[in-house]
GROMACS .gro file of C-alpha atoms in nm:
model
  507
    1UNK     CA    1  -6.029 -17.681  11.307
    2UNK     CA    2  -6.307 -17.730  11.055
    3UNK     CA    3  -6.305 -17.507  10.749
    4UNK     CA    4  -6.647 -17.469  10.590
    5UNK     CA    5  -6.759 -17.255  10.303
    6UNK     CA    6  -7.053 -17.028  10.378
    7UNK     CA    7  -7.172 -16.704  10.235
    8UNK     CA    8  -7.292 -16.382  10.385
    9UNK     CA    9  -7.480 -16.132  10.172
   10UNK     CA   10  -7.403 -15.769  10.252
   11UNK     CA   11  -7.618 -15.489  10.112
   12UNK     CA   12  -7.430 -15.169  10.042
   13UNK     CA   13  -7.579 -14.830   9.957
   14UNK     CA   14  -7.515 -14.653   9.626
   15UNK     CA   15  -7.355 -14.361   9.807
   16UNK     CA   16  -7.100 -14.594   9.964
   17UNK     CA   17  -7.025 -14.743   9.621
   18UNK     CA   18  -6.972 -14.397   9.477
   19UNK     CA   19  -6.724 -14.309   9.750
   20UNK     CA   20  -6.532 -14.631   9.685
   21UNK     CA   21  -6.507 -14.563   9.315
   22UNK     CA   22  -6.387 -14.208   9.381
   23UNK     CA   23  -6.130 -14.332   9.634
   24UNK     CA   24  -6.002 -14.594   9.388
   25UNK     CA   25  -5.950 -14.333   9.115
   26UNK     CA   26  -5.766 -14.100   9.354
   27UNK     CA   27  -5.552 -14.393   9.462
   28UNK     CA   28  -5.434 -14.478   9.112
   29UNK     CA   29  -5.379 -14.113   9.018
   30UNK     CA   30  -5.152 -14.063   9.321
   31UNK     CA   31  -4.908 -14.338   9.213
   32UNK     CA   32  -4.615 -14.239   8.993
   33UNK     CA   33  -4.639 -14.439   8.668
   34UNK     CA   34  -4.265 -14.407   8.606
   35UNK     CA   35  -4.190 -14.629   8.907
   36UNK     CA   36  -4.173 -14.992   8.786
   37UNK     CA   37  -4.168 -15.282   9.031
   38UNK     CA   38  -4.285 -15.640   9.053
   39UNK     CA   39  -4.361 -15.836   9.369
   40UNK     CA   40  -4.160 -16.154   9.327
   41UNK     CA   41  -4.306 -16.281   9.656
   42UNK     CA   42  -4.586 -16.136   9.866
   43UNK     CA   43  -4.656 -16.289  10.208
   44UNK     CA   44  -4.927 -16.171  10.451
   45UNK     CA   45  -4.958 -16.290  10.812
   46UNK     CA   46  -5.268 -16.170  11.000
   47UNK     CA   47  -5.268 -16.217  11.377
   48UNK     CA   48  -5.619 -16.259  11.523
   49UNK     CA   49  -5.517 -16.360  11.876
   50UNK     CA   50  -5.614 -16.027  12.035
   51UNK     CA   51  -5.896 -15.775  12.031
   52UNK     CA   52  -5.727 -15.592  11.743
   53UNK     CA   53  -5.570 -15.708  11.416
   54UNK     CA   54  -5.199 -15.703  11.349
   55UNK     CA   55  -5.078 -15.767  10.995
   56UNK     CA   56  -4.724 -15.839  10.880
   57UNK     CA   57  -4.648 -15.810  10.507
   58UNK     CA   58  -4.314 -15.931  10.370
   59UNK     CA   59  -4.264 -15.837  10.005
   60UNK     CA   60  -3.968 -15.932   9.787
   61UNK     CA   61  -3.973 -15.660   9.522
   62UNK     CA   62  -3.776 -15.648   9.196
   63UNK     CA   63  -3.688 -15.338   8.995
   64UNK     CA   64  -3.830 -15.403   8.647
   65UNK     CA   65  -3.732 -15.062   8.513
   66UNK     CA   66  -3.426 -14.959   8.316
   67UNK     CA   67  -3.282 -14.726   8.581
   68UNK     CA   68  -3.223 -14.733   8.958
   69UNK     CA   69  -3.527 -14.658   9.175
   70UNK     CA   70  -3.557 -14.558   9.539
   71UNK     CA   71  -3.937 -14.521   9.576
   72UNK     CA   72  -4.203 -14.787   9.625
   73UNK     CA   73  -4.576 -14.732   9.667
   74UNK     CA   74  -4.751 -14.948   9.926
   75UNK     CA   75  -5.130 -14.979   9.943
   76UNK     CA   76  -5.293 -15.116  10.257
   77UNK     CA   77  -5.456 -15.452  10.183
   78UNK     CA   78  -5.814 -15.336  10.176
   79UNK     CA   79  -6.003 -15.215   9.871
   80UNK     CA   80  -6.356 -15.198  10.015
   81UNK     CA   81  -6.315 -14.996  10.338
   82UNK     CA   82  -6.279 -15.296  10.565
   83UNK     CA   83  -5.995 -15.108  10.739
   84UNK     CA   84  -6.131 -14.765  10.836
   85UNK     CA   85  -5.802 -14.637  10.977
   86UNK     CA   86  -5.467 -14.758  11.101
   87UNK     CA   87  -5.336 -14.743  11.453
   88UNK     CA   88  -4.968 -14.787  11.367
   89UNK     CA   89  -4.759 -14.869  11.062
   90UNK     CA   90  -4.384 -14.924  11.019
   91UNK     CA   91  -4.159 -15.004  10.724
   92UNK     CA   92  -3.823 -15.182  10.724
   93UNK     CA   93  -3.589 -15.345  10.472
   94UNK     CA   94  -3.388 -15.657  10.542
   95UNK     CA   95  -3.018 -15.584  10.536
   96UNK     CA   96  -2.846 -15.917  10.598
   97UNK     CA   97  -3.030 -16.043  10.908
   98UNK     CA   98  -3.121 -15.722  11.091
   99UNK     CA   99  -3.412 -15.519  10.947
  100UNK     CA  100  -3.351 -15.145  10.903
  101UNK     CA  101  -3.628 -14.886  10.934
  102UNK     CA  102  -3.694 -14.679  10.622
  103UNK     CA  103  -3.874 -14.348  10.573
  104UNK     CA  104  -4.225 -14.327  10.433
  105UNK     CA  105  -4.475 -14.057  10.336
  106UNK     CA  106  -4.850 -14.089  10.383
  107UNK     CA  107  -4.996 -13.994  10.044
  108UNK     CA  108  -5.358 -14.090  10.123
  109UNK     CA  109  -5.434 -14.122  10.497
  110UNK     CA  110  -5.450 -14.486  10.610
  111UNK     CA  111  -5.446 -14.611  10.249
  112UNK     CA  112  -5.143 -14.519  10.035
  113UNK     CA  113  -4.778 -14.478  10.142
  114UNK     CA  114  -4.462 -14.389   9.951
  115UNK     CA  115  -4.153 -14.571  10.082
  116UNK     CA  116  -3.815 -14.405  10.038
  117UNK     CA  117  -3.515 -14.641  10.031
  118UNK     CA  118  -3.179 -14.517  10.165
  119UNK     CA  119  -3.003 -14.616   9.840
  120UNK     CA  120  -3.148 -14.669   9.490
  121UNK     CA  121  -3.217 -15.025   9.377
  122UNK     CA  122  -3.046 -15.117   9.049
  123UNK     CA  123  -3.246 -15.263   8.755
  124UNK     CA  124  -3.326 -15.636   8.793
  125UNK     CA  125  -3.215 -15.618   9.158
  126UNK     CA  126  -3.442 -15.696   9.450
  127UNK     CA  127  -3.494 -15.591   9.809
  128UNK     CA  128  -3.710 -15.742  10.082
  129UNK     CA  129  -3.955 -15.502  10.243
  130UNK     CA  130  -4.126 -15.566  10.577
  131UNK     CA  131  -4.444 -15.376  10.668
  132UNK     CA  132  -4.620 -15.406  11.003
  133UNK     CA  133  -4.949 -15.233  11.070
  134UNK     CA  134  -5.230 -15.256  11.326
  135UNK     CA  135  -5.596 -15.172  11.282
  136UNK     CA  136  -5.858 -15.161  11.558
  137UNK     CA  137  -6.239 -15.172  11.582
  138UNK     CA  138  -6.278 -15.404  11.282
  139UNK     CA  139  -6.378 -15.726  11.461
  140UNK     CA  140  -6.742 -15.787  11.550
  141UNK     CA  141  -6.922 -16.072  11.726
  142UNK     CA  142  -7.144 -16.293  11.513
  143UNK     CA  143  -7.403 -16.362  11.640
  144UNK     CA  144  -7.422 -16.038  11.833
  145UNK     CA  145  -7.609 -16.192  12.131
  146UNK     CA  146  -7.532 -16.527  12.293
  147UNK     CA  147  -7.587 -16.708  12.621
  148UNK     CA  148  -7.353 -16.687  12.916
  149UNK     CA  149  -7.232 -17.044  12.865
  150UNK     CA  150  -7.183 -17.016  12.486
  151UNK     CA  151  -6.860 -16.954  12.295
  152UNK     CA  152  -6.809 -16.618  12.124
  153UNK     CA  153  -6.725 -16.610  11.752
  154UNK     CA  154  -6.587 -16.305  11.571
  155UNK     CA  155  -6.608 -16.203  11.206
  156UNK     CA  156  -6.303 -16.066  11.027
  157UNK     CA  157  -6.352 -15.891  10.692
  158UNK     CA  158  -6.066 -15.841  10.451
  159UNK     CA  159  -5.924 -15.877  10.102
  160UNK     CA  160  -5.821 -16.232  10.019
  161UNK     CA  161  -5.558 -16.124   9.764
  162UNK     CA  162  -5.286 -15.856   9.771
  163UNK     CA  163  -5.421 -15.511   9.699
  164UNK     CA  164  -5.092 -15.387   9.556
  165UNK     CA  165  -5.000 -15.128   9.296
  166UNK     CA  166  -4.780 -15.389   9.124
  167UNK     CA  167  -4.826 -15.742   8.993
  168UNK     CA  168  -4.733 -16.034   9.220
  169UNK     CA  169  -4.585 -16.368   9.107
  170UNK     CA  170  -4.597 -16.560   9.435
  171UNK     CA  171  -4.854 -16.504   9.710
  172UNK     CA  172  -4.941 -16.659  10.047
  173UNK     CA  173  -5.188 -16.564  10.321
  174UNK     CA  174  -5.168 -16.687  10.683
  175UNK     CA  175  -5.415 -16.636  10.968
  176UNK     CA  176  -5.261 -16.701  11.310
  177UNK     CA  177  -5.393 -16.700  11.665
  178UNK     CA  178  -5.715 -16.891  11.596
  179UNK     CA  179  -5.815 -17.238  11.715
  180UNK     CA  180  -6.132 -17.295  11.517
  181UNK     CA  181  -6.293 -17.105  11.232
  182UNK     CA  182  -6.454 -17.109  10.892
  183UNK     CA  183  -6.423 -16.893  10.583
  184UNK     CA  184  -6.724 -16.694  10.471
  185UNK     CA  185  -6.739 -16.546  10.124
  186UNK     CA  186  -6.879 -16.194  10.125
  187UNK     CA  187  -7.124 -16.147   9.838
  188UNK     CA  188  -7.164 -15.781   9.752
  189UNK     CA  189  -7.423 -15.633   9.522
  190UNK     CA  190  -7.316 -15.423   9.220
  191UNK     CA  191  -6.985 -15.606   9.186
  192UNK     CA  192  -6.894 -15.408   8.871
  193UNK     CA  193  -6.919 -15.081   9.060
  194UNK     CA  194  -6.699 -15.215   9.337
  195UNK     CA  195  -6.435 -15.338   9.090
  196UNK     CA  196  -6.418 -15.689   9.232
  197UNK     CA  197  -6.166 -15.888   9.026
  198UNK     CA  198  -6.330 -16.174   8.833
  199UNK     CA  199  -6.186 -16.517   8.736
  200UNK     CA  200  -5.928 -16.534   9.012
  201UNK     CA  201  -5.721 -16.853   9.060
  202UNK     CA  202  -5.831 -17.083   9.340
  203UNK     CA  203  -5.661 -17.018   9.672
  204UNK     CA  204  -5.707 -17.324   9.892
  205UNK     CA  205  -5.662 -17.324  10.273
  206UNK     CA  206  -5.463 -17.566  10.486
  207UNK     CA  207  -5.471 -17.607  10.863
  208UNK     CA  208  -5.136 -17.608  11.045
  209UNK     CA  209  -5.174 -17.606  11.424
  210UNK     CA  210  -5.338 -17.277  11.520
  211UNK     CA  211  -5.286 -17.122  11.178
  212UNK     CA  212  -5.491 -17.122  10.859
  213UNK     CA  213  -5.265 -17.098  10.556
  214UNK     CA  214  -5.361 -17.008  10.198
  215UNK     CA  215  -5.110 -17.076   9.924
  216UNK     CA  216  -4.846 -17.035   9.810
  217UNK     CA  217  -5.007 -16.935   9.482
  218UNK     CA  218  -4.766 -16.914   9.189
  219UNK     CA  219  -5.005 -16.762   8.933
  220UNK     CA  220  -4.953 -16.397   8.842
  221UNK     CA  221  -5.186 -16.168   9.035
  222UNK     CA  222  -5.270 -15.838   8.868
  223UNK     CA  223  -5.243 -15.504   9.050
  224UNK     CA  224  -5.534 -15.387   9.271
  225UNK     CA  225  -5.686 -15.734   9.291
  226UNK     CA  226  -5.999 -15.728   9.508
  227UNK     CA  227  -6.179 -16.035   9.646
  228UNK     CA  228  -6.370 -15.967   9.973
  229UNK     CA  229  -6.371 -16.253  10.221
  230UNK     CA  230  -6.483 -16.313  10.576
  231UNK     CA  231  -6.341 -16.538  10.844
  232UNK     CA  232  -6.561 -16.650  11.134
  233UNK     CA  233  -6.351 -16.784  11.420
  234UNK     CA  234  -6.379 -16.862  11.791
  235UNK     CA  235  -6.245 -16.598  12.026
  236UNK     CA  236  -6.389 -16.640  12.372
  237UNK     CA  237  -6.217 -16.335  12.517
  238UNK     CA  238  -6.356 -15.983  12.578
  239UNK     CA  239  -6.293 -15.706  12.327
  240UNK     CA  240  -6.190 -15.447  12.587
  241UNK     CA  241  -6.217 -15.096  12.447
  242UNK     CA  242  -6.130 -14.775  12.636
  243UNK     CA  243  -6.327 -14.476  12.515
  244UNK     CA  244  -6.127 -14.225  12.721
  245UNK     CA  245  -5.813 -14.259  12.928
  246UNK     CA  246  -5.681 -13.972  13.140
  247UNK     CA  247  -5.328 -14.063  13.245
  248UNK     CA  248  -5.187 -13.804  13.487
  249UNK     CA  249  -4.823 -13.787  13.596
  250UNK     CA  250  -4.719 -13.545  13.873
  251UNK     CA  251  -4.359 -13.430  13.915
  252UNK     CA  252  -4.279 -13.307  14.268
  253UNK     CA  253  -4.109 -12.971  14.318
  254UNK     CA  254  -3.939 -13.070  14.644
  255UNK     CA  255  -3.682 -13.336  14.723
  256UNK     CA  256  -3.946 -13.610  14.741
  257UNK     CA  257  -3.818 -13.893  14.521
  258UNK     CA  258  -4.165 -14.013  14.419
  259UNK     CA  259  -4.349 -13.979  14.088
  260UNK     CA  260  -4.727 -13.991  14.133
  261UNK     CA  261  -4.929 -14.156  13.854
  262UNK     CA  262  -5.307 -14.173  13.833
  263UNK     CA  263  -5.520 -14.315  13.551
  264UNK     CA  264  -5.894 -14.274  13.496
  265UNK     CA  265  -6.056 -14.522  13.255
  266UNK     CA  266  -6.391 -14.515  13.076
  267UNK     CA  267  -6.418 -14.852  12.906
  268UNK     CA  268  -6.660 -15.097  12.753
  269UNK     CA  269  -6.666 -15.445  12.603
  270UNK     CA  270  -6.718 -15.462  12.227
  271UNK     CA  271  -6.777 -15.837  12.247
  272UNK     CA  272  -7.101 -16.034  12.238
  273UNK     CA  273  -7.405 -15.922  12.436
  274UNK     CA  274  -7.613 -16.141  12.662
  275UNK     CA  275  -7.928 -16.276  12.498
  276UNK     CA  276  -8.101 -16.278  12.838
  277UNK     CA  277  -8.080 -16.079  13.159
  278UNK     CA  278  -7.775 -16.118  13.381
  279UNK     CA  279  -7.799 -16.370  13.666
  280UNK     CA  280  -7.523 -16.364  13.926
  281UNK     CA  281  -7.630 -16.709  14.042
  282UNK     CA  282  -7.568 -16.852  13.694
  283UNK     CA  283  -7.241 -16.660  13.676
  284UNK     CA  284  -7.114 -16.811  14.002
  285UNK     CA  285  -7.256 -17.153  13.921
  286UNK     CA  286  -7.067 -17.164  13.591
  287UNK     CA  287  -6.744 -17.056  13.764
  288UNK     CA  288  -6.677 -16.803  13.489
  289UNK     CA  289  -6.512 -16.560  13.731
  290UNK     CA  290  -6.197 -16.774  13.765
  291UNK     CA  291  -6.127 -16.832  13.395
  292UNK     CA  292  -5.958 -16.614  13.133
  293UNK     CA  293  -6.148 -16.777  12.846
  294UNK     CA  294  -6.483 -16.603  12.866
  295UNK     CA  295  -6.624 -16.322  12.654
  296UNK     CA  296  -6.723 -16.116  12.960
  297UNK     CA  297  -6.461 -15.882  13.104
  298UNK     CA  298  -6.416 -16.005  13.462
  299UNK     CA  299  -6.059 -15.887  13.530
  300UNK     CA  300  -5.779 -15.667  13.394
  301UNK     CA  301  -5.424 -15.799  13.380
  302UNK     CA  302  -5.121 -15.574  13.428
  303UNK     CA  303  -4.777 -15.736  13.389
  304UNK     CA  304  -4.557 -15.590  13.660
  305UNK     CA  305  -4.357 -15.656  13.973
  306UNK     CA  306  -4.488 -15.607  14.325
  307UNK     CA  307  -4.238 -15.332  14.403
  308UNK     CA  308  -4.375 -15.114  14.124
  309UNK     CA  309  -4.728 -15.116  14.266
  310UNK     CA  310  -4.636 -15.125  14.636
  311UNK     CA  311  -4.842 -14.808  14.702
  312UNK     CA  312  -5.138 -14.837  14.471
  313UNK     CA  313  -5.514 -14.786  14.493
  314UNK     CA  314  -5.802 -14.913  14.281
  315UNK     CA  315  -6.141 -14.740  14.301
  316UNK     CA  316  -6.451 -14.648  14.104
  317UNK     CA  317  -6.732 -14.398  14.157
  318UNK     CA  318  -6.870 -14.603  14.446
  319UNK     CA  319  -6.543 -14.624  14.638
  320UNK     CA  320  -6.234 -14.836  14.690
  321UNK     CA  321  -6.244 -15.183  14.530
  322UNK     CA  322  -6.083 -15.458  14.733
  323UNK     CA  323  -6.097 -15.733  14.466
  324UNK     CA  324  -5.740 -15.707  14.336
  325UNK     CA  325  -5.441 -15.932  14.391
  326UNK     CA  326  -5.097 -16.028  14.262
  327UNK     CA  327  -5.063 -16.359  14.077
  328UNK     CA  328  -4.705 -16.434  13.973
  329UNK     CA  329  -4.593 -16.129  13.774
  330UNK     CA  330  -4.941 -15.983  13.717
  331UNK     CA  331  -5.158 -15.740  13.904
  332UNK     CA  332  -5.517 -15.862  13.860
  333UNK     CA  333  -5.790 -15.597  13.893
  334UNK     CA  334  -6.146 -15.730  13.922
  335UNK     CA  335  -6.438 -15.491  13.863
  336UNK     CA  336  -6.745 -15.509  14.085
  337UNK     CA  337  -6.937 -15.696  13.815
  338UNK     CA  338  -6.854 -15.879  13.489
  339UNK     CA  339  -6.875 -15.651  13.185
  340UNK     CA  340  -7.062 -15.804  12.890
  341UNK     CA  341  -7.106 -15.660  12.541
  342UNK     CA  342  -7.194 -15.287  12.539
  343UNK     CA  343  -7.177 -15.266  12.920
  344UNK     CA  344  -6.976 -14.969  13.048
  345UNK     CA  345  -6.745 -14.927  13.345
  346UNK     CA  346  -6.514 -14.657  13.481
  347UNK     CA  347  -6.242 -14.679  13.744
  348UNK     CA  348  -5.928 -14.509  13.875
  349UNK     CA  349  -5.589 -14.668  13.929
  350UNK     CA  350  -5.305 -14.483  14.101
  351UNK     CA  351  -4.957 -14.561  14.230
  352UNK     CA  352  -4.611 -14.411  14.294
  353UNK     CA  353  -4.285 -14.465  14.107
  354UNK     CA  354  -3.922 -14.389  14.177
  355UNK     CA  355  -3.863 -14.043  14.030
  356UNK     CA  356  -3.498 -14.115  13.943
  357UNK     CA  357  -3.603 -14.376  13.687
  358UNK     CA  358  -3.793 -14.119  13.479
  359UNK     CA  359  -3.644 -13.773  13.538
  360UNK     CA  360  -3.291 -13.681  13.428
  361UNK     CA  361  -3.101 -13.355  13.402
  362UNK     CA  362  -2.982 -13.247  13.059
  363UNK     CA  363  -2.607 -13.292  13.021
  364UNK     CA  364  -2.407 -12.971  13.058
  365UNK     CA  365  -2.725 -12.762  13.066
  366UNK     CA  366  -2.817 -12.608  13.399
  367UNK     CA  367  -3.179 -12.619  13.522
  368UNK     CA  368  -3.308 -12.820  13.222
  369UNK     CA  369  -3.462 -13.164  13.267
  370UNK     CA  370  -3.603 -13.446  13.053
  371UNK     CA  371  -3.891 -13.664  13.166
  372UNK     CA  372  -3.919 -14.005  12.996
  373UNK     CA  373  -4.251 -14.184  13.055
  374UNK     CA  374  -4.444 -14.462  12.873
  375UNK     CA  375  -4.744 -14.352  12.671
  376UNK     CA  376  -4.963 -14.622  12.827
  377UNK     CA  377  -4.974 -14.852  13.123
  378UNK     CA  378  -4.927 -15.214  13.021
  379UNK     CA  379  -5.283 -15.345  13.059
  380UNK     CA  380  -5.310 -15.664  12.858
  381UNK     CA  381  -5.511 -15.680  12.532
  382UNK     CA  382  -5.682 -15.339  12.537
  383UNK     CA  383  -5.747 -15.086  12.261
  384UNK     CA  384  -5.799 -14.713  12.316
  385UNK     CA  385  -5.998 -14.444  12.141
  386UNK     CA  386  -5.879 -14.125  12.313
  387UNK     CA  387  -5.572 -14.118  12.536
  388UNK     CA  388  -5.486 -13.799  12.723
  389UNK     CA  389  -5.139 -13.800  12.877
  390UNK     CA  390  -5.131 -13.519  13.133
  391UNK     CA  391  -4.786 -13.415  13.258
  392UNK     CA  392  -4.794 -13.186  13.563
  393UNK     CA  393  -4.463 -13.000  13.582
  394UNK     CA  394  -4.361 -12.815  13.902
  395UNK     CA  395  -4.505 -12.471  13.956
  396UNK     CA  396  -4.317 -12.190  13.775
  397UNK     CA  397  -4.144 -12.440  13.540
  398UNK     CA  398  -4.120 -12.368  13.167
  399UNK     CA  399  -4.221 -12.628  12.908
  400UNK     CA  400  -3.969 -12.645  12.620
  401UNK     CA  401  -4.070 -12.926  12.383
  402UNK     CA  402  -4.191 -13.285  12.352
  403UNK     CA  403  -4.079 -13.582  12.143
  404UNK     CA  404  -4.298 -13.882  12.060
  405UNK     CA  405  -4.241 -14.192  11.842
  406UNK     CA  406  -4.604 -14.177  11.720
  407UNK     CA  407  -4.825 -13.895  11.603
  408UNK     CA  408  -4.974 -13.660  11.861
  409UNK     CA  409  -5.318 -13.531  11.769
  410UNK     CA  410  -5.286 -13.219  11.980
  411UNK     CA  411  -5.065 -13.057  12.246
  412UNK     CA  412  -5.213 -12.826  12.509
  413UNK     CA  413  -5.013 -12.627  12.765
  414UNK     CA  414  -5.190 -12.449  13.050
  415UNK     CA  415  -5.187 -12.424  13.431
  416UNK     CA  416  -5.378 -12.607  13.702
  417UNK     CA  417  -5.386 -12.526  14.072
  418UNK     CA  418  -5.311 -12.798  14.324
  419UNK     CA  419  -5.208 -12.825  14.689
  420UNK     CA  420  -4.971 -12.548  14.811
  421UNK     CA  421  -4.979 -12.373  14.473
  422UNK     CA  422  -4.953 -12.000  14.532
  423UNK     CA  423  -4.939 -11.850  14.182
  424UNK     CA  424  -5.063 -11.988  13.851
  425UNK     CA  425  -5.031 -12.350  13.959
  426UNK     CA  426  -4.861 -12.652  13.799
  427UNK     CA  427  -4.764 -12.627  13.433
  428UNK     CA  428  -4.991 -12.887  13.270
  429UNK     CA  429  -4.889 -13.041  12.935
  430UNK     CA  430  -5.163 -13.253  12.776
  431UNK     CA  431  -5.080 -13.488  12.486
  432UNK     CA  432  -5.377 -13.631  12.296
  433UNK     CA  433  -5.336 -13.967  12.117
  434UNK     CA  434  -5.591 -14.171  11.924
  435UNK     CA  435  -5.637 -14.535  11.819
  436UNK     CA  436  -5.374 -14.689  12.044
  437UNK     CA  437  -5.338 -15.048  12.160
  438UNK     CA  438  -5.161 -15.223  12.448
  439UNK     CA  439  -4.821 -15.252  12.277
  440UNK     CA  440  -4.793 -14.871  12.291
  441UNK     CA  441  -4.684 -14.920  12.652
  442UNK     CA  442  -4.338 -15.001  12.510
  443UNK     CA  443  -4.315 -14.652  12.360
  444UNK     CA  444  -4.197 -14.349  12.557
  445UNK     CA  445  -4.247 -13.976  12.522
  446UNK     CA  446  -3.981 -13.723  12.621
  447UNK     CA  447  -4.081 -13.398  12.791
  448UNK     CA  448  -3.815 -13.127  12.816
  449UNK     CA  449  -3.865 -12.842  13.062
  450UNK     CA  450  -3.674 -12.582  13.262
  451UNK     CA  451  -3.698 -12.544  13.640
  452UNK     CA  452  -3.450 -12.327  13.828
  453UNK     CA  453  -3.360 -12.313  14.195
  454UNK     CA  454  -3.490 -11.957  14.200
  455UNK     CA  455  -3.834 -12.088  14.097
  456UNK     CA  456  -3.828 -12.331  14.387
  457UNK     CA  457  -3.704 -12.072  14.638
  458UNK     CA  458  -3.959 -11.815  14.523
  459UNK     CA  459  -4.241 -12.064  14.583
  460UNK     CA  460  -4.113 -12.141  14.933
  461UNK     CA  461  -4.079 -11.768  15.002
  462UNK     CA  462  -4.435 -11.703  14.889
  463UNK     CA  463  -4.570 -11.986  15.103
  464UNK     CA  464  -4.370 -11.860  15.402
  465UNK     CA  465  -4.496 -11.507  15.340
  466UNK     CA  466  -4.858 -11.621  15.326
  467UNK     CA  467  -4.814 -11.821  15.649
  468UNK     CA  468  -4.650 -11.522  15.820
  469UNK     CA  469  -4.931 -11.289  15.708
  470UNK     CA  470  -5.188 -11.540  15.831
  471UNK     CA  471  -5.023 -11.559  16.176
  472UNK     CA  472  -4.993 -11.180  16.205
  473UNK     CA  473  -5.354 -11.144  16.100
  474UNK     CA  474  -5.462 -11.397  16.361
  475UNK     CA  475  -5.263 -11.215  16.629
  476UNK     CA  476  -5.408 -10.880  16.525
  477UNK     CA  477  -5.761 -11.014  16.535
  478UNK     CA  478  -5.702 -11.153  16.886
  479UNK     CA  479  -5.627 -10.797  17.011
  480UNK     CA  480  -5.960 -10.663  16.896
  481UNK     CA  481  -6.232 -10.667  17.160
  482UNK     CA  482  -6.537 -10.807  16.989
  483UNK     CA  483  -6.758 -10.838  17.303
  484UNK     CA  484  -7.102 -10.670  17.299
  485UNK     CA  485  -7.113 -10.564  17.676
  486UNK     CA  486  -7.121 -10.185  17.749
  487UNK     CA  487  -6.774 -10.068  17.863
  488UNK     CA  488  -6.922  -9.809  18.109
  489UNK     CA  489  -7.124 -10.070  18.286
  490UNK     CA  490  -6.821 -10.291  18.316
  491UNK     CA  491  -6.612 -10.005  18.470
  492UNK     CA  492  -6.882  -9.908  18.739
  493UNK     CA  493  -6.856 -10.117  19.064
  494UNK     CA  494  -7.162 -10.315  19.164
  495UNK     CA  495  -7.413 -10.152  19.405
  496UNK     CA  496  -7.347 -10.409  19.676
  497UNK     CA  497  -6.980 -10.317  19.682
  498UNK     CA  498  -7.060  -9.942  19.723
  499UNK     CA  499  -7.300  -9.996  20.019
  500UNK     CA  500  -7.067 -10.228  20.208
  501UNK     CA  501  -6.783  -9.977  20.229
  502UNK     CA  502  -6.931  -9.737  20.494
  503UNK     CA  503  -7.050 -10.016  20.719
  504UNK     CA  504  -6.700 -10.154  20.732
  505UNK     CA  505  -6.564  -9.817  20.834
  506UNK     CA  506  -6.817  -9.764  21.118
  507UNK     CA  507  -6.748 -10.099  21.264
   0.00000   0.00000   0.00000
């Protein structure tokens, strides 16, 4: 991997500078000055192997105050709005070998967090804090348009130093998941207004395998140090982005032990665009369809077993798509055409699951059930804008509550009619999530609802009643004479029959 030093000049408007200055002042005012810490060691590891960015910060903090403290303020490593919003963040402290999750409050959305330790930290004592957070929609192709046979390069923007509320004595920065790249210094106009820190110590990079490592730097780094940097690296994979996902899960009311799942995707590729028109001949000639390392989205990978998707279907607005197959432990879905940058595609994927693996009755509570389902299907390396998880409970059931490990933007409960629904229809619970990524498939939501035997029997009775009424109505209609012939004419014998009677008698 060659590391070169280039520069990119970015022009920023005065309004944007004003908003940054205002945000910086609000940030410092929200931090309690009585809390005294020092970062004895600050390590950042940024994973660029996927279409989103995952950062792991490990901070060894020391209580420099004269009394025990149980609060620590963490600022996301940004400083110039390079991270618009977070998808997920978690905090943990290292207790022996196993990390333990700790509580945190979001003081300023996506920027400032207050961590609450389970026990106060004594003066001159230290604790190791581990922070993991993910941010999406921050990578962009540079150049934006390339040829079909070229390699895609992405630009990552970020702060080169720790943007912390406290001073740091030891600092290191690691970029992982890249094979070839170069650093690009971001020159910004009106540096004084942006509060870029001057006269910073030199932080040199070293290449170690597929990682680019800066540091360790043992000079003291002041709080809120800001030094914008860019990293241009090769990433010849699509940036698959789902604008809207409607994930529908149907719970049967009868004894059918099958859970029906259907997903409707509206997706695009945020990767590089084609600099010329698309040629299928060139696409087939280059054999790009059979490789994973191309910036066009030619297939979707779902890690699974064959038994899970034994009864599945894959279709789009045109019809059923036959280009799908199982390779080892993956279901490979191939769209009708490769999806390049800013191209759009929508499709539907459906299958059945064993109901007993997801639905369980509440212990010692009659007629109450808990449904445990993953938030997402495990499609590999995909980010999501809006995810709507639709849970269709049996007709006449009562929704009680829902539990989720991540924030739910909104919860909507209404009814929707389906086959053999005779009253209001299925109870539909819609959970709206935003800014998710593929690892959210490991997280489950719990839906608690009540469904009694009387509800089931009443539905069967209504269906039976409607069928009985329909049969009686059909029988009653069959008794009605709807013919248009005059009844008097039908009752009078024909003239030929009347004239033949006397002749028979005379003979």
